[in-house]
Structure formats: C-alpha cells, structure tokens
PDB file of C-alpha atoms in Angstrom:
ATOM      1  CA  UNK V   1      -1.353  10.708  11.746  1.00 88.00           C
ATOM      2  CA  UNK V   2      -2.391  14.160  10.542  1.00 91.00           C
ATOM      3  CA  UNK V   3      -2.443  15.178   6.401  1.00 93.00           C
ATOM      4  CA  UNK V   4       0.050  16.842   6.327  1.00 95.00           C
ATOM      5  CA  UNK V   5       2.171  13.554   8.173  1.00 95.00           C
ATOM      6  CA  UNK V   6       0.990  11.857   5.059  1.00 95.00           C
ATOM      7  CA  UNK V   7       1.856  14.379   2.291  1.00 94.00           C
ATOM      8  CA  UNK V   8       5.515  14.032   3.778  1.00 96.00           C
ATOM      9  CA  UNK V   9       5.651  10.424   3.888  1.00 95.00           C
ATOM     10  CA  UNK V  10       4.358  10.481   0.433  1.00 95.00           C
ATOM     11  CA  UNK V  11       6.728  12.722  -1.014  1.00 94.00           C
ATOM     12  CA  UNK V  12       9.574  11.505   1.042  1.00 95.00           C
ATOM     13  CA  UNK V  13       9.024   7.961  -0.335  1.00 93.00           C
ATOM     14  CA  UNK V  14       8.007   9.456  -3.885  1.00 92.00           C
ATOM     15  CA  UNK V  15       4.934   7.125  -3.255  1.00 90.00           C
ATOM     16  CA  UNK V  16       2.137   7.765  -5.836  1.00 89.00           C
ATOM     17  CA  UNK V  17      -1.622   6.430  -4.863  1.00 88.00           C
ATOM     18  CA  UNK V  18      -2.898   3.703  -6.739  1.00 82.00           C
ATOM     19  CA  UNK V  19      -6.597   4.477  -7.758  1.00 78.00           C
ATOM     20  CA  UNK V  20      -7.156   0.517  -8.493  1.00 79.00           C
ATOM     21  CA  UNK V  21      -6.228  -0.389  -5.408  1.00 81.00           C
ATOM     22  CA  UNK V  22      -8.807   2.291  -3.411  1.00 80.00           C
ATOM     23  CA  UNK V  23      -6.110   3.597  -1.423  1.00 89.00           C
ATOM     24  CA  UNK V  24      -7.631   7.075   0.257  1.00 91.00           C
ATOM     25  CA  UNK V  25      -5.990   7.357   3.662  1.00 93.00           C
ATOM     26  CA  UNK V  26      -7.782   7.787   6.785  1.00 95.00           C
ATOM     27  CA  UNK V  27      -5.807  11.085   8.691  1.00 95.00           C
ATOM     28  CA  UNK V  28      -8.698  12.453  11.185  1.00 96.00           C
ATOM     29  CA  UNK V  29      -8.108  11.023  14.290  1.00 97.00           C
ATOM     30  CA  UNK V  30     -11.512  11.709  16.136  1.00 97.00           C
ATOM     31  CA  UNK V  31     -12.820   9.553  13.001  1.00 97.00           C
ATOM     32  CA  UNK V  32      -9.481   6.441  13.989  1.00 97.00           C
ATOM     33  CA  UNK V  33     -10.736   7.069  17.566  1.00 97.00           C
ATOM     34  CA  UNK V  34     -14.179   6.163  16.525  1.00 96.00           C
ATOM     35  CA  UNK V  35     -13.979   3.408  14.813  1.00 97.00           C
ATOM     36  CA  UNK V  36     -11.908   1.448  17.734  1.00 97.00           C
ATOM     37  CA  UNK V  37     -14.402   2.846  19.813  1.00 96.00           C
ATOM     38  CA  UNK V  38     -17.084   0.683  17.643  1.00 95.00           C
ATOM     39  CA  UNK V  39     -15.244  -2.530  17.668  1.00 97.00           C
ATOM     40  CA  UNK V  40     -14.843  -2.245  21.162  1.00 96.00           C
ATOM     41  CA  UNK V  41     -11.228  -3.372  20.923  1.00 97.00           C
ATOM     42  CA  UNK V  42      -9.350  -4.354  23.813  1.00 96.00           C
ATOM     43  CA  UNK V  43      -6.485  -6.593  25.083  1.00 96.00           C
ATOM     44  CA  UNK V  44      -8.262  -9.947  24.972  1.00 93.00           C
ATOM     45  CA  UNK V  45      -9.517  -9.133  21.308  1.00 98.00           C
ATOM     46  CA  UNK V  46      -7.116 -10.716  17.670  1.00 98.00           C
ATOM     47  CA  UNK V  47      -7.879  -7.997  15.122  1.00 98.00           C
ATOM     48  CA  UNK V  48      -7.716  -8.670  10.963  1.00 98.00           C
ATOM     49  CA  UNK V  49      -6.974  -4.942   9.476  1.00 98.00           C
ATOM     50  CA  UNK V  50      -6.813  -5.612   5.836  1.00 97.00           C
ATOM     51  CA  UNK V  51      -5.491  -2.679   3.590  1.00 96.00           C
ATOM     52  CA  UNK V  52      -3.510  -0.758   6.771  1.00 97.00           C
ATOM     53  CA  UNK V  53      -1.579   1.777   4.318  1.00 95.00           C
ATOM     54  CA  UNK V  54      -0.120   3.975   6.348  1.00 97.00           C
ATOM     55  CA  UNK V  55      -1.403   2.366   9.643  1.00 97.00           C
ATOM     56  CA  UNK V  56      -3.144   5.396  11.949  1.00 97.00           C
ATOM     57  CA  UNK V  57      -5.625   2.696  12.354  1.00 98.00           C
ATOM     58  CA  UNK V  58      -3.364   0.254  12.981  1.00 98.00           C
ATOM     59  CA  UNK V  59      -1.435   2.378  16.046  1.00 98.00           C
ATOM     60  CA  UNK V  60      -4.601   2.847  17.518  1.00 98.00           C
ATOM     61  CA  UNK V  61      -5.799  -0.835  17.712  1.00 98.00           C
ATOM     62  CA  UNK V  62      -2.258  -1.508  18.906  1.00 98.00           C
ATOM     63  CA  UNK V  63      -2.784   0.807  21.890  1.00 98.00           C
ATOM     64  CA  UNK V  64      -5.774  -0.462  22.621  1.00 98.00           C
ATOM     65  CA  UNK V  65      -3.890  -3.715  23.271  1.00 98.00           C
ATOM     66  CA  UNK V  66      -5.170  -6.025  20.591  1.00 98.00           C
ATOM     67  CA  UNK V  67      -3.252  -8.433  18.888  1.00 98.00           C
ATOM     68  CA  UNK V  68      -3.039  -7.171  15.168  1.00 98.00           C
ATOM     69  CA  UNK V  69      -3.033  -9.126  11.569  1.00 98.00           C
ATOM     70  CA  UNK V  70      -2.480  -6.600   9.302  1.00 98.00           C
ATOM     71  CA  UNK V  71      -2.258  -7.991   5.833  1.00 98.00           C
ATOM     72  CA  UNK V  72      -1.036  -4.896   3.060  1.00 97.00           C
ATOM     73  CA  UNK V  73      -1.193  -5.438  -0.696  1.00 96.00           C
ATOM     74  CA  UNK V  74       0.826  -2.566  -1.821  1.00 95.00           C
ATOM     75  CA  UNK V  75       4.949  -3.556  -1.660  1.00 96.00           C
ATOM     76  CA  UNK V  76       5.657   0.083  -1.039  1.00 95.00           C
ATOM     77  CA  UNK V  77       3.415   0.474   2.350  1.00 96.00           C
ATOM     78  CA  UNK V  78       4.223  -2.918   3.695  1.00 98.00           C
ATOM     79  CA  UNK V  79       7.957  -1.897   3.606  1.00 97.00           C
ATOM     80  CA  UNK V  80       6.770   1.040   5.097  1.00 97.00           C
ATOM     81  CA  UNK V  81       4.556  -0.384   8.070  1.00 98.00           C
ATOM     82  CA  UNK V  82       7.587  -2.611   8.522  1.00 98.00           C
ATOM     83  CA  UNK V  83       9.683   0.404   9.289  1.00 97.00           C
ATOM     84  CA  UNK V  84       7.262   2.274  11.160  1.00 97.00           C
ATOM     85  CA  UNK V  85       6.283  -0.816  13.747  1.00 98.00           C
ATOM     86  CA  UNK V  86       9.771  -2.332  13.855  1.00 97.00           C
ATOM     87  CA  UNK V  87       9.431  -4.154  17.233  1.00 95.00           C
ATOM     88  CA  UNK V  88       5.528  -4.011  17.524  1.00 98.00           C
ATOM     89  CA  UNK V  89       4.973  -7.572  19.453  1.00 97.00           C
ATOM     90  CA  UNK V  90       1.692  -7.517  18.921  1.00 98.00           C
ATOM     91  CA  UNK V  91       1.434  -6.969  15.015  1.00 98.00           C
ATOM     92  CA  UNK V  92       1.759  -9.163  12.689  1.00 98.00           C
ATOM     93  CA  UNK V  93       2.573  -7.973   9.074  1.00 98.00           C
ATOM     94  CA  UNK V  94       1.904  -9.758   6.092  1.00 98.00           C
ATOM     95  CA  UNK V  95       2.865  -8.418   2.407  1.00 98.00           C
ATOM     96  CA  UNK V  96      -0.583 -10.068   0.526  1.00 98.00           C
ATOM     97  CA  UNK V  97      -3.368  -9.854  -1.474  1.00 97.00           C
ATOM     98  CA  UNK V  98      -6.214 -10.257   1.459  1.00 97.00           C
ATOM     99  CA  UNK V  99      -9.382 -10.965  -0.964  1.00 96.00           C
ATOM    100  CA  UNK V 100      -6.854 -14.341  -2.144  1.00 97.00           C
ATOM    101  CA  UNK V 101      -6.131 -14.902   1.737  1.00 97.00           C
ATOM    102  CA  UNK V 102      -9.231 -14.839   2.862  1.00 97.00           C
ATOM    103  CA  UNK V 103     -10.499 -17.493  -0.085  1.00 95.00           C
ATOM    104  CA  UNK V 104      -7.753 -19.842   1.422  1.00 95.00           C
ATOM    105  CA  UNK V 105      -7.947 -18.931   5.446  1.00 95.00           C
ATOM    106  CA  UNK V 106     -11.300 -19.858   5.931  1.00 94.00           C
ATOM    107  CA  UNK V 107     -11.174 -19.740  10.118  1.00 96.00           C
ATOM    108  CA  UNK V 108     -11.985 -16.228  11.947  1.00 98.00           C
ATOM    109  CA  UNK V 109     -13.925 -17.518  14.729  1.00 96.00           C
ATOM    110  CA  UNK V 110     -12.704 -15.498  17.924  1.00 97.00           C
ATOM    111  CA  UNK V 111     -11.566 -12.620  15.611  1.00 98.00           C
ATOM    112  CA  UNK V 112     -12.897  -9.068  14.376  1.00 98.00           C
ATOM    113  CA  UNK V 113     -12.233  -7.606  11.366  1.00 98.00           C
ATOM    114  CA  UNK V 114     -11.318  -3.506  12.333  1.00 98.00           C
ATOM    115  CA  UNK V 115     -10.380  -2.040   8.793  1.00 97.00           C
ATOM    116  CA  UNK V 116     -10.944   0.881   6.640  1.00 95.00           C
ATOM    117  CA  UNK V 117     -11.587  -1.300   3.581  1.00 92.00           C
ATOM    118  CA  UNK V 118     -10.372  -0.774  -0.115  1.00 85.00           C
ATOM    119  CA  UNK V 119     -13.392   0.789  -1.893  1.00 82.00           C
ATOM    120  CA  UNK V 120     -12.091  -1.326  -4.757  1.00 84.00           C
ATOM    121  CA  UNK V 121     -12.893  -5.173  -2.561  1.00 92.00           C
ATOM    122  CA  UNK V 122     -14.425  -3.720   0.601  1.00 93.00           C
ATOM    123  CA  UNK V 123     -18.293  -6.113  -0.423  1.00 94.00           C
ATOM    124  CA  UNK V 124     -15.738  -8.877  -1.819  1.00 95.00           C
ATOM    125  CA  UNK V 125     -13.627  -9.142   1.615  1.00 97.00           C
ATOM    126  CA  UNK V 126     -17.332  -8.832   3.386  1.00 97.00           C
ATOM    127  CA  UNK V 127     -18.343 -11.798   1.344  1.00 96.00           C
ATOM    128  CA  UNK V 128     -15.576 -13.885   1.996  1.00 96.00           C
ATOM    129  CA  UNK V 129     -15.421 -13.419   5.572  1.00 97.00           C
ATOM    130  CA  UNK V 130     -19.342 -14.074   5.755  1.00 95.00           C
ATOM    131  CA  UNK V 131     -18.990 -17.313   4.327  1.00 95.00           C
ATOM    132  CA  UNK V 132     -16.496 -18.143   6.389  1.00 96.00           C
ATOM    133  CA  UNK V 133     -16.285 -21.759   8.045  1.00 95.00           C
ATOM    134  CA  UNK V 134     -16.239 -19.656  11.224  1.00 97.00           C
ATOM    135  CA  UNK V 135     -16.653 -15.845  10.076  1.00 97.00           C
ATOM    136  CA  UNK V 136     -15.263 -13.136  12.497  1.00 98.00           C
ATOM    137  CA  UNK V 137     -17.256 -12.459  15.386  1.00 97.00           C
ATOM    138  CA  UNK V 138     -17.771  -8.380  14.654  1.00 97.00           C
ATOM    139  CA  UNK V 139     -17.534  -6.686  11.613  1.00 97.00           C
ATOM    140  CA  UNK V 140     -16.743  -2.736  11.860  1.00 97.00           C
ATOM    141  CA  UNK V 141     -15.199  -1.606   8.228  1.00 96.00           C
ATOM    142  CA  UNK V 142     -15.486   1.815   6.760  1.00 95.00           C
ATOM    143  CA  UNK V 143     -17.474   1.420   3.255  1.00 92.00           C
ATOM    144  CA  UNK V 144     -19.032   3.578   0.390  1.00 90.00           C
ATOM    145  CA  UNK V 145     -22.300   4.691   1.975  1.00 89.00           C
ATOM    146  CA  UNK V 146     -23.823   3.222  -1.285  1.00 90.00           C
ATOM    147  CA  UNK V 147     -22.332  -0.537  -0.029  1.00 92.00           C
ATOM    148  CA  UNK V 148     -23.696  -0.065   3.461  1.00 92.00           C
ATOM    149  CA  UNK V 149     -27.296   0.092   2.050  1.00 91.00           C
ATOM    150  CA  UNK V 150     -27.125  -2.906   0.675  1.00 92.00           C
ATOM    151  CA  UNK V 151     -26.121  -4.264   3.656  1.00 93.00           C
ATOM    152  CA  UNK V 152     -29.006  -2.593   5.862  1.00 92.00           C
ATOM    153  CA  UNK V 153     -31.578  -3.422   2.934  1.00 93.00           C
ATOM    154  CA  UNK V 154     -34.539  -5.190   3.747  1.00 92.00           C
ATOM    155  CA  UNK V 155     -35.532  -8.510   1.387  1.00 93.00           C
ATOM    156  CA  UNK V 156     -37.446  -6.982  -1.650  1.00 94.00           C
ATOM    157  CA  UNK V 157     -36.085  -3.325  -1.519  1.00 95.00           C
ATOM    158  CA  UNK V 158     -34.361  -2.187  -4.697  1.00 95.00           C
ATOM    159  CA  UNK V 159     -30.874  -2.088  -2.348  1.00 94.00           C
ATOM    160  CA  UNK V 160     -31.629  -5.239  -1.073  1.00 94.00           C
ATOM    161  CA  UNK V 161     -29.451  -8.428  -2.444  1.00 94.00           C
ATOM    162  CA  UNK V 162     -26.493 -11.388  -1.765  1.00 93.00           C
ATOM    163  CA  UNK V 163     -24.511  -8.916   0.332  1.00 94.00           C
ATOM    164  CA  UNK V 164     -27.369  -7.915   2.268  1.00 94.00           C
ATOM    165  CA  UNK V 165     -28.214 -11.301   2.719  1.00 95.00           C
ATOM    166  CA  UNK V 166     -24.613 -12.841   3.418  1.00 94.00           C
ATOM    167  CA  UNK V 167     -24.831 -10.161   6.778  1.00 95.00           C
ATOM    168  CA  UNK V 168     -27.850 -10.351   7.745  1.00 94.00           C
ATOM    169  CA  UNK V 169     -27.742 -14.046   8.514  1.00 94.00           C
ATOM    170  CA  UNK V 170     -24.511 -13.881  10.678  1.00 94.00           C
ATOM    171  CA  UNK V 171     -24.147 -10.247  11.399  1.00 94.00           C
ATOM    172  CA  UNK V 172     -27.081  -7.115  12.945  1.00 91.00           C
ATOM    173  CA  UNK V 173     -25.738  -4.189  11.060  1.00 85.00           C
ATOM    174  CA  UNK V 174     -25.908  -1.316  13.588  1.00 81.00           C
ATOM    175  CA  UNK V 175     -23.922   1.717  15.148  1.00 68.00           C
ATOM    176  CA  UNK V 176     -22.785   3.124  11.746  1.00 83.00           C
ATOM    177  CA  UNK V 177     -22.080   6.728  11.112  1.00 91.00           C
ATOM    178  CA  UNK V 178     -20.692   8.684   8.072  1.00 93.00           C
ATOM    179  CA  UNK V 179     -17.452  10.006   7.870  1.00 95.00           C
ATOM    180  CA  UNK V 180     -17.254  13.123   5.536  1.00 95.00           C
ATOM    181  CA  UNK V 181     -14.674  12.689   2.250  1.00 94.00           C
ATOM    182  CA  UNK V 182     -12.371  15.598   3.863  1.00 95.00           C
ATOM    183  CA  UNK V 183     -11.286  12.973   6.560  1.00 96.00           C
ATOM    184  CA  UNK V 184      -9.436  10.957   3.480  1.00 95.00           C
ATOM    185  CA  UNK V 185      -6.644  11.581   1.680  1.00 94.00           C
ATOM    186  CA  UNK V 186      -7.140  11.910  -1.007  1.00 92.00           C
ATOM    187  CA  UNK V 187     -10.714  12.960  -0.952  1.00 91.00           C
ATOM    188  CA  UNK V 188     -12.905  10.022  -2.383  1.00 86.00           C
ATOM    189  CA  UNK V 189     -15.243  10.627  -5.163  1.00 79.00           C
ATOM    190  CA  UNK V 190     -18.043   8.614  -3.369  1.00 69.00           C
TER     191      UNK V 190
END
C-alpha cells in the first residue's frame, strides 16, 4: 500500500485520523517487508496484529501464510479491513478495544504479536501481553524510539523501569532498527 493508496482511501471514505487513537499508517513497503522479515513469520506461525488500520501489514503476514488475529478499534477501518479481506481464510477480524482484550484473554502461548502498535497503548499492550499467563512467544512491534529504551535499559539507568523489567524477564530485546517518520502517514511527531 503506497501514500498515495492511502490518501484515496481516506478521502474516498471521508475518513479523518484520530490523533487519540495514534493512528499514523505504515505505507513503505521495504519497512512492511522488514518487519515480517523480523518475526520470521511463516505458515506454521498464529499472529496477534493489534491496531491493523489499513492492513499493508496485515497482507503481508497473510502472504507469508500465517494465521492472522487482527483486532481494530476504530469502527470505520474494521468495516474497511472487512471489505478489503472479504474471503481471507486465514484472518480473523475482530471490531475491539485490544488493551481491554488482552486484560481478559490472558493465553498467547504459541503466538507472536507482529503489529505496528498505537503510539497512544503500544507500552500498555507490551505490559499486558508480558504478564500474560502464557505471553506470546516473540514480540516484534514498531514503537516510539523513546519506549524502546526503556525496554533495552539496564537496572539503575535513568531509562531503566517496570517496562524494561516486564521484557527483560520473558523477552531478549534485539534486531531493532529505526524507521524514519516519512514512512508514516501522517508523519509522527516522535
């Protein structure tokens, strides 16, 4: 999905972009490419996407043959998605708010979370699925650069603190790399 695929569907859906929800939409495809690349997703693998919007991510985990839970807060893009994967057997949709799933579907063992996260919940979802009964084997979300040092932060580091520590005990943060604002639309401000 290019910008200027998004612009359209935007303006033909007279869709406006809600700033509380941290909707900035992934369009550069080398960047999509690279983060299925990092979760290693294949056929054998159950992916949670939370916060799909428009879903380039979503296609691509789909081709990669993964079986898809792709849970949308926004009304507008989940009637969207619906449209768009009409047919997908291996996606399941679901119209929610993920931060109050998650606090009541405890069980992720076997799964990995694949998502360009809300900038609004992205360390909230983190949390949740770290204290998981059984948390999601792999963990490869696109975050404010500013929430990923906390993660990496070492105990007694001014970065360092209960998100750090959530991840560290069930997680090895590694393979990360920065994606530039000009890959989102619309730009982020972090």
């Amino acid at each position: 999905m290019t910008l200027s695929d998004i612009r359209d569907i935007l303006s033909e859906r007279d869709l406006k972009l809600s700033k509380s929800l941290g909707q900035n939409f992934l369009h550069d495809q080398n960047q999509v490419r690279r983060i299925v690349a990092a979760a290693e997703a294949g056929a054998n693998d159950k992916i949670l996407e939370i916060g799909p919007g428009l879903g380039p991510l979503t296609e691509a985990l789909l081709e990669s043959g993964a079986q898809v839970l792709a849970i949308e807060k926004d009304r507008r893009l989940f009637d969207f998605l619906q449209q768009k994967f009409a047919g997908a057997s291996r996606l399941e949709l679901m119209h929610a708010d993920a931060l109050d799933h998650l606090k009541t579907n405890r069980s992720w063992g076997g799964w990995k979370l694949v998502s360009n996260l809300p900038y609004s919940v992205g360390s909230s979802i983190l949390v949740e699925l770290a204290q998981a009964e059984h948390p999601p084997e792999r963990l490869v979300a696109t975050l404010q650069i500013e929430v990923t040092q906390r993660i990496a932060a070492e105990a007694g580091s001014k970065h360092y603190g209960i998100l750090g520590l959530l991840l560290q005990l069930g997680y090895q943060s590694a393979g990360w790399f920065k994606i530039p604002p000009s890959c989102f639309f619309p730009e982020p401000d972090v």
